[in-house]
PDB file of C-alpha atoms in Angstrom:
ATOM      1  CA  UNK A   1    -131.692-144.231  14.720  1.00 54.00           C
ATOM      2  CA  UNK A   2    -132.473-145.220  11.147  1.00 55.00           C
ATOM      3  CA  UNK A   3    -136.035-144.244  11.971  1.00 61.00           C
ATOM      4  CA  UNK A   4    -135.274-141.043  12.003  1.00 63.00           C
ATOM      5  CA  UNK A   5    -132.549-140.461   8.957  1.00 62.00           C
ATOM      6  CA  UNK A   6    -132.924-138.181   6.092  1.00 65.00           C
ATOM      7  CA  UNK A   7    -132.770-139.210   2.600  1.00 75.00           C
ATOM      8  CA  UNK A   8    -129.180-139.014   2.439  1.00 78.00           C
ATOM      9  CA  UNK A   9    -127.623-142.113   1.082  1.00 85.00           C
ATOM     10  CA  UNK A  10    -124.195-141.380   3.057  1.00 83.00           C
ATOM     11  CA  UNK A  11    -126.234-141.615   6.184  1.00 81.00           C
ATOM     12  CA  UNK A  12    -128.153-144.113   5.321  1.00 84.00           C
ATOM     13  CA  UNK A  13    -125.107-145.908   4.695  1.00 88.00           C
ATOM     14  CA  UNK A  14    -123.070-145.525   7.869  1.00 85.00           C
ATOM     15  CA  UNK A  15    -126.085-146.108   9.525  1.00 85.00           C
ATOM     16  CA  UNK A  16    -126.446-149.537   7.739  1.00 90.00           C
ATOM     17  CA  UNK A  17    -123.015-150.101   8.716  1.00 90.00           C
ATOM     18  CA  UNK A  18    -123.048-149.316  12.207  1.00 89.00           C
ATOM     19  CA  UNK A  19    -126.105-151.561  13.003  1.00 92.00           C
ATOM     20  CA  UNK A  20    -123.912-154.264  11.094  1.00 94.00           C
ATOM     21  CA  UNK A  21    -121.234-153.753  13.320  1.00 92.00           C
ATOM     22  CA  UNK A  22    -123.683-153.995  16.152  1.00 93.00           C
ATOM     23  CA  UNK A  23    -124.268-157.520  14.761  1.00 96.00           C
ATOM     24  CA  UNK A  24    -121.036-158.904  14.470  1.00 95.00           C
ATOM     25  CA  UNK A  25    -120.532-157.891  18.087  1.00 95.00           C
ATOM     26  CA  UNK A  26    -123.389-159.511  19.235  1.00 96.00           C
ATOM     27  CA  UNK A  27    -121.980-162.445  17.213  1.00 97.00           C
ATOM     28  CA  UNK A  28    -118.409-162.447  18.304  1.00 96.00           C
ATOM     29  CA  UNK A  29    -119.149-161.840  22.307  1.00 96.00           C
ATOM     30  CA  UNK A  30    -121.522-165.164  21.937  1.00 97.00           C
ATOM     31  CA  UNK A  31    -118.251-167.241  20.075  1.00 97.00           C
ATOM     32  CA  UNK A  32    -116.072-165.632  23.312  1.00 96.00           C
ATOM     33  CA  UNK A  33    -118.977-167.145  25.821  1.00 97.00           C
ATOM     34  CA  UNK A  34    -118.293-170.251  23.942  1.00 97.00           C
ATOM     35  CA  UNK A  35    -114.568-170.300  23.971  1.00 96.00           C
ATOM     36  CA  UNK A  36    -114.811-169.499  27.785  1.00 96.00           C
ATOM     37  CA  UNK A  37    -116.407-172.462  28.133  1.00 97.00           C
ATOM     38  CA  UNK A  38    -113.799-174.415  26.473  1.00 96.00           C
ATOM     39  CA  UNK A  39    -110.685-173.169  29.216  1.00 97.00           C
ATOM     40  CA  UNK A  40    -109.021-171.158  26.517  1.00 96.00           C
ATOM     41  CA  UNK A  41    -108.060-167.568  28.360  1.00 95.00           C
ATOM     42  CA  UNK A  42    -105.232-166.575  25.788  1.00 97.00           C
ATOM     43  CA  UNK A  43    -107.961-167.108  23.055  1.00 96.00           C
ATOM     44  CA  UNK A  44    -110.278-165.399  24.989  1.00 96.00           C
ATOM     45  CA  UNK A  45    -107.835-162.782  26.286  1.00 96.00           C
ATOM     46  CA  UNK A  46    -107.614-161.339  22.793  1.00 97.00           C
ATOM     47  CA  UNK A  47    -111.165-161.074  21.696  1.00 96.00           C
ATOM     48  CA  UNK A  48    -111.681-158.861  24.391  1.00 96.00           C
ATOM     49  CA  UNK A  49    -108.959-156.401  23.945  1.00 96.00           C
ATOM     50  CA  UNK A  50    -110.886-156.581  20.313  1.00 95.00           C
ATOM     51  CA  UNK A  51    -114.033-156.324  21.211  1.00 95.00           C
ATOM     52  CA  UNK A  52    -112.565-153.050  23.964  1.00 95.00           C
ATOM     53  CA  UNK A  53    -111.545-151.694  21.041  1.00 94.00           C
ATOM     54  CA  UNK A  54    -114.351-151.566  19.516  1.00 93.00           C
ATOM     55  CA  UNK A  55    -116.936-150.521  22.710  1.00 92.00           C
ATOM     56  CA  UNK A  56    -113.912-147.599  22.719  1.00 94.00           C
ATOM     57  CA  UNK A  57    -114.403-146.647  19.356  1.00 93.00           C
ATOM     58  CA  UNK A  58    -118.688-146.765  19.767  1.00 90.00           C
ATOM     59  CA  UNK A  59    -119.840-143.441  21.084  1.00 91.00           C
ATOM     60  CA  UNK A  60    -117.604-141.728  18.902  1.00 94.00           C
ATOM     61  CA  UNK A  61    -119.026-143.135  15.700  1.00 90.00           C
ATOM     62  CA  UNK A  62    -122.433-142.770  17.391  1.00 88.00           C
ATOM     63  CA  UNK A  63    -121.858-138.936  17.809  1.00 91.00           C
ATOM     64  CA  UNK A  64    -120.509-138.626  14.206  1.00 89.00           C
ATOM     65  CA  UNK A  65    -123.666-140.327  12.399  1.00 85.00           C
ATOM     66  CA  UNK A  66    -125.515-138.176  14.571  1.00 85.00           C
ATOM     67  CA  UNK A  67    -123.795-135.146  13.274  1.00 88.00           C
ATOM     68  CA  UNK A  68    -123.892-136.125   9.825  1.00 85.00           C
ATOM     69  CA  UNK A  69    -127.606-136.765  10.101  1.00 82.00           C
ATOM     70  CA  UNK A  70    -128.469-133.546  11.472  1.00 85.00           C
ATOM     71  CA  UNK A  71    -126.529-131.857   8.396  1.00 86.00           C
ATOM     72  CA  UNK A  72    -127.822-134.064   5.988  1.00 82.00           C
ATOM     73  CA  UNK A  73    -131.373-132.793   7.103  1.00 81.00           C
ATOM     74  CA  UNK A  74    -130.627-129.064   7.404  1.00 84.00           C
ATOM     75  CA  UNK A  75    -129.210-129.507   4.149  1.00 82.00           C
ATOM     76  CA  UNK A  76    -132.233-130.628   2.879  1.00 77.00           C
ATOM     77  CA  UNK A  77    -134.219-128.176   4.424  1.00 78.00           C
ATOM     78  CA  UNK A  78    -132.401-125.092   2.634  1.00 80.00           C
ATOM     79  CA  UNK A  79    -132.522-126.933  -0.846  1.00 79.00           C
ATOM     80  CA  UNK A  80    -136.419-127.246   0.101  1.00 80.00           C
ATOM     81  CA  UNK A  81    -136.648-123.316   0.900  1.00 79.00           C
ATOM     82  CA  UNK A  82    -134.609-122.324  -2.319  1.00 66.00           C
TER      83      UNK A  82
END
């Protein structure tokens, strides 16, 4: 998405933070691979209900930047047109 962003800084920054929350998934699933490995299912147990939380929580932030990107640009375009 960040391809495609207008100049907003607000966007820009929820973008930024989305893609860094993107990254500590990717980060966290690999440590719960590892502590599967080590026989610890309570451990385990809870950084999936976590990491559900957070897959839960994904398409609605997704939406949201979405929205506030397409007002951010139509913004833009009237202050271009006044």
């Amino acid at each position: 998405m960040s391809e495609n962003l207008p100049n907003d800084p607000l966007v820009t920054l929820l973008d930024r933070l989305v893609e860094n929350n993107a990254a500590l998934v990717g980060a966290v699933e690999e440590i719960a691979l590892w502590i599967d490995r080590q026989n610890d299912p309570q451990t385990l147990a809870q950084i999936q209900q976590h990491l559900g939380a957070i897959r839960a929580n994904a398409s609605v932030v997704q939406e949201t930047l979405g929205e506030l990107a397409d007002r951010a640009a139509l913004r833009h375009e009237e202050d271009n047109e006044d």
